[in-house]
Coordinates of C-alpha atoms in Angstrom, one line a residue:
M1 CA -43.0 97.3 8.8
P2 CA -45.8 95.3 7.1
T3 CA -48.3 93.6 9.3
G4 CA -47.3 90.2 10.4
D5 CA -43.5 90.6 10.0
A6 CA -42.8 90.7 13.8
A7 CA -44.9 87.6 14.3
Y8 CA -43.1 85.8 11.5
I9 CA -39.7 86.7 12.9
R10 CA -40.8 85.4 16.3
K11 CA -41.9 82.2 14.7
L12 CA -38.5 81.8 12.9
N13 CA -36.6 82.5 16.1
R14 CA -38.7 79.9 18.0
S15 CA -38.0 77.3 15.3
L16 CA -34.3 78.0 15.4
I17 CA -34.2 77.8 19.2
I18 CA -36.1 74.5 19.4
S19 CA -33.9 73.0 16.6
K20 CA -30.7 73.9 18.5
I21 CA -32.1 72.5 21.7
V22 CA -33.0 69.2 20.0
E23 CA -29.6 69.0 18.3
A24 CA -27.6 69.8 21.5
G25 CA -29.7 67.6 23.8
M26 CA -28.9 70.0 26.7
I27 CA -27.8 73.6 26.4
S28 CA -27.6 76.7 28.5
R29 CA -29.2 80.0 27.7
A30 CA -25.7 81.6 27.0
E31 CA -24.7 78.7 24.7
L32 CA -28.1 78.9 22.9
S33 CA -27.5 82.6 22.3
K34 CA -24.1 81.9 20.7
A35 CA -25.4 78.9 18.7
T36 CA -28.4 80.9 17.2
A37 CA -26.7 84.4 17.1
L38 CA -29.9 85.7 18.8
T39 CA -29.7 88.3 21.6
K40 CA -30.0 87.2 25.2
A41 CA -33.2 89.2 25.5
T42 CA -34.7 87.3 22.6
I43 CA -33.6 84.0 24.1
S44 CA -35.0 84.9 27.5
V45 CA -38.5 85.7 26.0
Q46 CA -38.7 82.7 23.8
V47 CA -37.4 80.3 26.5
A48 CA -40.0 81.6 29.0
S49 CA -42.8 80.9 26.5
L50 CA -41.5 77.4 25.7
L51 CA -41.2 76.6 29.4
D52 CA -44.7 77.8 30.0
K53 CA -46.0 75.5 27.2
D54 CA -44.0 72.5 28.6
I55 CA -42.2 72.2 25.3
I56 CA -38.8 72.5 27.1
I57 CA -37.7 71.9 30.7
E58 CA -34.9 73.2 32.9
T59 CA -32.3 71.0 34.6
Q60 CA -29.5 72.0 36.9
Q61 CA -26.3 70.4 35.6
D62 CA -23.8 68.9 38.1
H63 CA -20.2 70.1 37.8
S64 CA -17.1 70.0 39.9
N65 CA -16.2 73.7 39.5
V66 CA -16.8 76.2 42.3
G67 CA -19.7 78.5 41.8
R68 CA -23.3 78.4 40.6
K69 CA -24.4 75.3 38.7
P70 CA -25.5 76.1 35.2
I71 CA -29.2 75.8 34.3
M72 CA -29.6 73.6 31.2
L73 CA -32.5 73.6 28.7
S74 CA -33.7 70.4 27.0
L75 CA -36.7 69.3 25.1
N76 CA -39.5 67.9 27.2
R77 CA -39.5 64.5 25.5
T78 CA -42.7 63.3 27.4
A79 CA -44.8 66.3 26.6
G80 CA -46.3 64.4 23.6
Y81 CA -45.9 61.4 21.4
A82 CA -45.8 60.7 17.7
L83 CA -47.1 57.6 15.9
G84 CA -45.5 56.2 12.8
I85 CA -47.2 53.5 10.8
D86 CA -46.0 51.4 7.9
L87 CA -48.9 50.2 5.8
D88 CA -47.7 47.4 3.7
Y89 CA -49.2 44.4 1.9
G90 CA -49.9 41.6 4.5
Q91 CA -49.0 43.6 7.6
I92 CA -49.2 47.0 9.3
S93 CA -46.4 48.1 11.7
F94 CA -46.6 50.8 14.4
T95 CA -44.0 52.7 16.3
L96 CA -44.7 55.2 19.0
S97 CA -41.9 57.7 19.8
N98 CA -41.4 60.6 22.3
L99 CA -40.7 64.1 21.1
L100 CA -37.0 63.3 20.7
G101 CA -37.7 60.5 18.3
Q102 CA -36.9 57.8 20.7
P103 CA -39.2 54.7 20.2
V104 CA -41.2 53.8 23.3
S105 CA -43.3 51.0 21.9
S106 CA -43.9 49.1 18.7
D107 CA -46.3 46.5 17.3
T108 CA -46.7 44.6 14.0
I109 CA -49.9 42.9 13.0
K110 CA -50.5 40.5 10.1
I111 CA -53.5 41.3 7.9
Y112 CA -55.2 39.0 5.4
T113 CA -57.3 41.5 3.5
T114 CA -56.7 44.3 1.0
N115 CA -60.2 45.8 1.4
Y116 CA -60.1 49.5 2.2
S117 CA -62.9 49.5 4.8
D118 CA -61.4 46.5 6.7
I119 CA -58.0 48.0 6.9
F120 CA -59.4 51.4 7.8
D121 CA -61.2 49.9 10.8
I122 CA -58.0 48.1 11.9
L123 CA -56.1 51.5 11.7
V124 CA -58.8 53.3 13.7
G125 CA -58.8 50.7 16.4
K126 CA -55.0 50.6 16.8
I127 CA -54.6 54.4 16.7
N128 CA -57.3 54.9 19.3
K129 CA -55.4 52.5 21.6
Y130 CA -52.3 54.5 21.2
K131 CA -54.2 57.7 21.8
D132 CA -55.4 56.3 25.1
E133 CA -51.8 55.4 26.1
C134 CA -50.8 59.0 25.6
L135 CA -53.6 60.7 27.6
T136 CA -51.4 61.5 30.6
S137 CA -49.0 63.7 28.6
R138 CA -49.5 67.4 28.1
Y139 CA -50.2 67.1 24.4
G140 CA -51.1 63.5 24.1
L141 CA -50.8 61.9 20.6
I142 CA -49.5 64.9 18.6
G143 CA -50.1 63.3 15.2
V144 CA -49.9 60.2 13.0
A145 CA -47.9 59.7 9.8
I146 CA -48.4 56.7 7.6
S147 CA -45.9 55.2 5.2
I148 CA -47.6 54.3 1.9
H149 CA -46.1 51.8 -0.6
G150 CA -47.5 53.6 -3.6
L151 CA -48.3 57.0 -5.2
V152 CA -49.2 59.8 -2.8
A153 CA -50.2 63.1 -4.3
T154 CA -49.0 66.5 -3.0
D155 CA -52.4 66.9 -1.3
E156 CA -51.8 63.5 0.4
L157 CA -54.5 61.7 -1.6
I158 CA -53.5 58.1 -2.2
H159 CA -53.5 57.8 -6.0
Y160 CA -52.5 54.2 -6.3
I161 CA -51.2 51.3 -4.1
P162 CA -50.4 48.5 -6.5
R163 CA -50.4 45.5 -4.1
L164 CA -53.5 46.7 -2.2
E165 CA -55.2 47.8 -5.5
W166 CA -56.3 51.0 -4.0
H167 CA -57.1 53.9 -6.4
D168 CA -57.7 57.5 -5.4
V169 CA -58.7 57.0 -1.7
D170 CA -58.6 59.8 0.9
L171 CA -57.3 57.9 3.9
K172 CA -56.0 61.1 5.5
K173 CA -59.4 62.8 5.4
D174 CA -61.2 59.7 6.6
L175 CA -58.9 59.1 9.5
E176 CA -58.8 62.7 10.7
K177 CA -62.6 62.8 10.6
E178 CA -62.9 59.6 12.7
L179 CA -60.0 60.2 15.1
N180 CA -59.7 64.0 15.5
V181 CA -55.9 63.9 15.2
N182 CA -53.5 65.3 12.6
V183 CA -52.7 62.6 10.0
Y184 CA -49.9 62.8 7.4
L185 CA -49.4 60.4 4.5
E186 CA -46.1 60.0 2.7
N187 CA -44.4 57.6 0.3
N188 CA -42.3 55.0 2.1
A189 CA -39.1 55.8 0.3
N190 CA -39.5 59.5 1.1
L191 CA -39.9 58.6 4.8
L192 CA -36.8 56.4 4.6
A193 CA -34.8 59.4 3.4
F194 CA -36.4 61.6 6.1
A195 CA -35.4 59.1 8.7
E196 CA -31.8 58.8 7.6
R197 CA -31.5 62.6 7.6
A198 CA -33.2 63.1 11.0
Y199 CA -31.5 60.2 12.8
T200 CA -28.1 59.7 11.2
Y201 CA -26.8 62.0 8.5
H202 CA -27.4 65.4 10.1
K203 CA -24.9 67.3 7.9
S204 CA -26.1 65.8 4.6
D205 CA -28.6 68.1 3.0
N206 CA -28.4 66.3 -0.4
L207 CA -29.0 62.6 -0.1
V208 CA -30.9 59.8 -1.8
C209 CA -32.3 56.6 -0.3
I210 CA -33.1 53.5 -2.3
T211 CA -35.3 50.8 -0.8
L212 CA -35.0 47.4 -2.4
R213 CA -37.6 45.5 -0.6
S214 CA -41.0 44.4 -2.2
G215 CA -40.3 46.9 -5.0
I216 CA -37.8 49.7 -5.5
G217 CA -38.4 53.3 -4.4
L218 CA -36.3 56.4 -4.3
G219 CA -36.4 59.1 -1.6
I220 CA -34.7 62.3 -2.6
L221 CA -33.6 65.1 -0.3
I222 CA -32.3 68.2 -2.1
N223 CA -31.2 71.2 0.0
N224 CA -32.9 69.6 3.0
E225 CA -36.3 69.3 1.3
L226 CA -38.0 66.2 -0.1
S227 CA -38.2 66.4 -3.8
K228 CA -41.5 64.9 -5.0
G229 CA -42.1 66.2 -8.5
H230 CA -45.1 68.1 -9.9
D231 CA -47.8 65.8 -8.6
G232 CA -45.9 64.2 -5.8
Y233 CA -45.0 61.0 -7.6
A234 CA -41.3 61.4 -8.1
G235 CA -39.1 58.5 -7.0
E236 CA -40.8 55.6 -8.7
I237 CA -37.3 54.6 -9.8
G238 CA -38.2 50.9 -9.8
H239 CA -39.9 51.4 -13.1
M240 CA -36.8 52.7 -14.9
I241 CA -36.0 50.3 -17.8
V242 CA -32.6 48.5 -17.2
Q243 CA -33.2 45.6 -19.6
P244 CA -35.0 46.5 -22.8
G245 CA -37.5 43.8 -23.8
G246 CA -37.0 42.1 -20.5
D247 CA -39.4 40.6 -17.9
L248 CA -42.9 42.0 -17.9
C249 CA -43.6 44.3 -15.0
A250 CA -47.0 44.8 -13.3
C251 CA -46.8 48.5 -14.5
G252 CA -47.1 47.3 -18.1
N253 CA -43.5 47.9 -19.2
K254 CA -40.9 45.3 -19.8
G255 CA -37.4 45.2 -18.1
C256 CA -38.1 47.4 -15.1
W257 CA -35.4 47.8 -12.5
E258 CA -37.5 46.2 -9.7
K259 CA -37.9 43.0 -11.7
Y260 CA -34.1 42.5 -11.4
A261 CA -33.0 44.3 -8.3
S262 CA -35.7 44.2 -5.7
E263 CA -35.4 41.7 -2.8
S264 CA -38.8 40.1 -3.7
S265 CA -37.7 39.4 -7.3
F266 CA -34.4 38.0 -6.0
L267 CA -36.1 35.6 -3.6
T268 CA -38.5 34.6 -6.3
R269 CA -35.7 33.7 -8.7
L270 CA -33.7 32.0 -6.0
S271 CA -36.8 29.8 -5.1
K272 CA -37.1 28.8 -8.8
E273 CA -33.5 27.9 -9.0
K274 CA -33.7 25.9 -5.7
Q275 CA -37.0 24.4 -6.7
L276 CA -38.6 25.6 -3.5
I277 CA -42.1 27.1 -2.9
S278 CA -40.6 30.1 -1.2
T279 CA -37.3 31.4 0.1
T280 CA -36.6 33.5 3.2
F281 CA -33.7 35.5 4.5
K282 CA -33.1 32.7 7.0
H283 CA -32.5 30.4 4.0
V284 CA -30.1 33.0 2.5
E285 CA -28.1 33.2 5.8
E286 CA -27.8 29.4 6.0
W287 CA -26.7 29.1 2.3
L288 CA -24.1 31.9 3.0
K289 CA -22.7 29.8 5.8
Q290 CA -22.5 26.8 3.5
N291 CA -20.8 29.0 0.7
D292 CA -23.6 27.9 -1.6
T293 CA -22.5 28.3 -5.3
E294 CA -26.0 29.1 -6.7
L295 CA -26.6 31.7 -4.0
H296 CA -23.4 33.5 -4.9
T297 CA -24.2 33.3 -8.6
Q298 CA -27.6 34.9 -8.0
M299 CA -26.1 37.6 -5.7
E300 CA -23.6 38.6 -8.4
K301 CA -26.5 39.1 -10.9
F302 CA -28.5 41.0 -8.2
I303 CA -25.5 43.3 -7.5
Y304 CA -24.9 43.9 -11.2
Y305 CA -28.4 45.1 -11.8
I306 CA -28.4 47.2 -8.6
S307 CA -25.2 48.9 -9.9
I308 CA -26.9 49.8 -13.2
G309 CA -29.7 51.6 -11.5
L310 CA -27.4 53.3 -9.0
N311 CA -25.1 54.6 -11.8
N312 CA -28.2 56.3 -13.4
I313 CA -29.3 57.8 -10.1
I314 CA -25.8 59.2 -9.4
N315 CA -25.6 60.8 -12.8
I316 CA -29.0 62.3 -12.5
Y317 CA -28.9 63.7 -8.9
N318 CA -25.2 63.9 -8.0
P319 CA -26.0 63.1 -4.3
E320 CA -23.6 63.6 -1.5
V321 CA -24.8 60.4 0.2
L322 CA -26.5 57.3 -1.2
I323 CA -28.2 55.0 1.3
I324 CA -29.5 51.6 0.4
D325 CA -32.3 50.0 2.5
S326 CA -31.7 46.2 2.0
E327 CA -31.7 43.3 4.4
L328 CA -30.2 41.1 1.7
L329 CA -27.2 43.4 1.1
S330 CA -26.6 43.7 4.9
L331 CA -26.3 39.9 5.0
Y332 CA -24.0 39.5 2.1
P333 CA -20.3 40.1 2.9
D334 CA -18.6 43.2 1.2
S335 CA -21.8 43.9 -0.8
I336 CA -21.0 47.7 -0.9
S337 CA -17.5 47.0 -2.1
E338 CA -18.8 44.7 -4.9
I339 CA -21.3 47.4 -6.0
K340 CA -18.6 50.1 -6.0
K341 CA -16.5 47.9 -8.4
N342 CA -19.3 48.3 -10.9
L343 CA -19.6 52.1 -10.5
S344 CA -16.5 52.8 -12.6
S345 CA -17.7 55.8 -14.7
S346 CA -15.3 58.8 -14.5
I347 CA -18.2 61.2 -14.5
S348 CA -20.1 59.7 -11.6
H349 CA -19.6 61.6 -8.4
Y350 CA -20.9 60.9 -4.9
R351 CA -19.2 60.9 -1.5
E352 CA -20.6 58.0 0.4
L353 CA -22.5 54.8 -0.4
L354 CA -23.9 52.9 2.6
I355 CA -26.4 50.4 3.7
S356 CA -29.1 51.8 6.1
S357 CA -28.5 51.0 9.7
L358 CA -32.1 51.8 10.7
G359 CA -33.5 48.4 9.7
K360 CA -37.1 47.4 9.1
K361 CA -38.5 50.2 11.3
A362 CA -36.9 53.0 9.2
C363 CA -40.1 54.1 7.6
E364 CA -41.9 54.2 10.9
L365 CA -39.1 56.3 12.5
G366 CA -39.2 58.6 9.5
A367 CA -43.0 58.9 10.0
C368 CA -42.5 59.8 13.7
A369 CA -39.8 62.4 12.7
L370 CA -42.2 63.9 10.2
V371 CA -45.0 64.3 12.9
I372 CA -42.5 65.9 15.3
K373 CA -41.3 68.3 12.6
H374 CA -44.9 69.5 12.1
F375 CA -45.7 69.7 15.8
L376 CA -42.5 71.6 16.8
E377 CA -42.7 73.7 13.6
I378 CA -39.0 73.2 12.7
T379 CA -37.3 72.6 9.4
M380 CA -35.6 69.3 10.3
P381 CA -35.2 67.5 13.6
N382 CA -31.6 66.3 14.3
F383 CA -32.1 63.5 16.8
V384 CA -29.0 62.5 18.8
Y385 CA -28.9 59.8 21.4
P386 CA -26.4 57.0 22.1
E387 CA -28.9 54.2 22.4
L388 CA -30.2 54.7 18.8
I389 CA -28.9 51.5 17.2
E390 CA -29.7 49.4 20.3
D391 CA -33.3 50.7 20.3
I392 CA -33.6 50.0 16.6
N393 CA -32.3 46.5 16.9
S394 CA -34.8 45.9 19.8
L395 CA -37.7 47.1 17.6
N396 CA -36.6 44.9 14.7
R397 CA -36.7 41.8 17.0
L398 CA -40.3 42.3 18.1
S399 CA -42.7 39.5 17.3
V400 CA -45.4 39.8 14.7
K401 CA -49.1 39.4 15.8
E402 CA -51.9 38.3 13.6
Q403 CA -55.1 40.4 13.0

């Protein structure tokens, strides 16, 4: 046997065991042996090591049958904490989760600068506060993952963030040097896809997520792995041309999809039609109640252009599940049905088309899940807990602070 093979197999077995414990919530040694197809001896050795390291804990389960109560294994959710950050134009959002991906605290701050040094200082100050909050746990803050609304290379160097006008900055290296904590950077659409897979669609190893917010991004999971392209820039689907010779985009092309089907472009057009300085989702809600004609006209155009892009995505990737991250579509009645009416090609195949249920905190939750994946050294965490939607809604209602 070549040197290292035994250690590699032990690592694979450890990863499999932890994955099954996370997925089950609570499981006995006997059930774990069946679920993993590993021998009882292997389970015994691995479980003893994980107990010693406080990664898992034992609980005696109550039951009404006569005899010995079974000893159940579960992940020690408070052994460490993951911090997910969404770095966006005008605001930075933070969510801290335990090892089971359950959010325990969240914060959003307004920022009025795009300067790298200023934002770096804000990040360092906030992350240090979260580190202090986690000091009483065995492993403390196990890592930080940051959602980037721009191009992130495979080496996690930020190539370009359009709205912040950052070019080729090494935020990961700078933060790790300052904070002495593992930092991961990932494109926001990729983290959205990761969150949907980790929290909701556990059986879907081929899914795509489209975020329609300030721009349009595409997160692609193929065979349970993020597909990023050669340099890491895959998924910039918002710059696909859907209207040749159309509106000029900031990227330099004309007729890009995000000029017609992003929420920011929709709100801009609606403001122009309504002769308002700005339009918010609260306005949209009110006009929906009033059955406003102009709003419905603009929504029909919005859905039409969304459908064009989705049709292309379906034909390119043949995904099992398509998930759209859009507050606007979640407000509009039967929006998915209206989109499906436009997806009439006989060669377009997909199984499900849905609106994300994770809300505005999806990227942060995906970031937390990514940190946990690296810490536990597992392929993909399958988080299961009944309070998920309630917790997400609670996070989305939190107030925004100014910085």
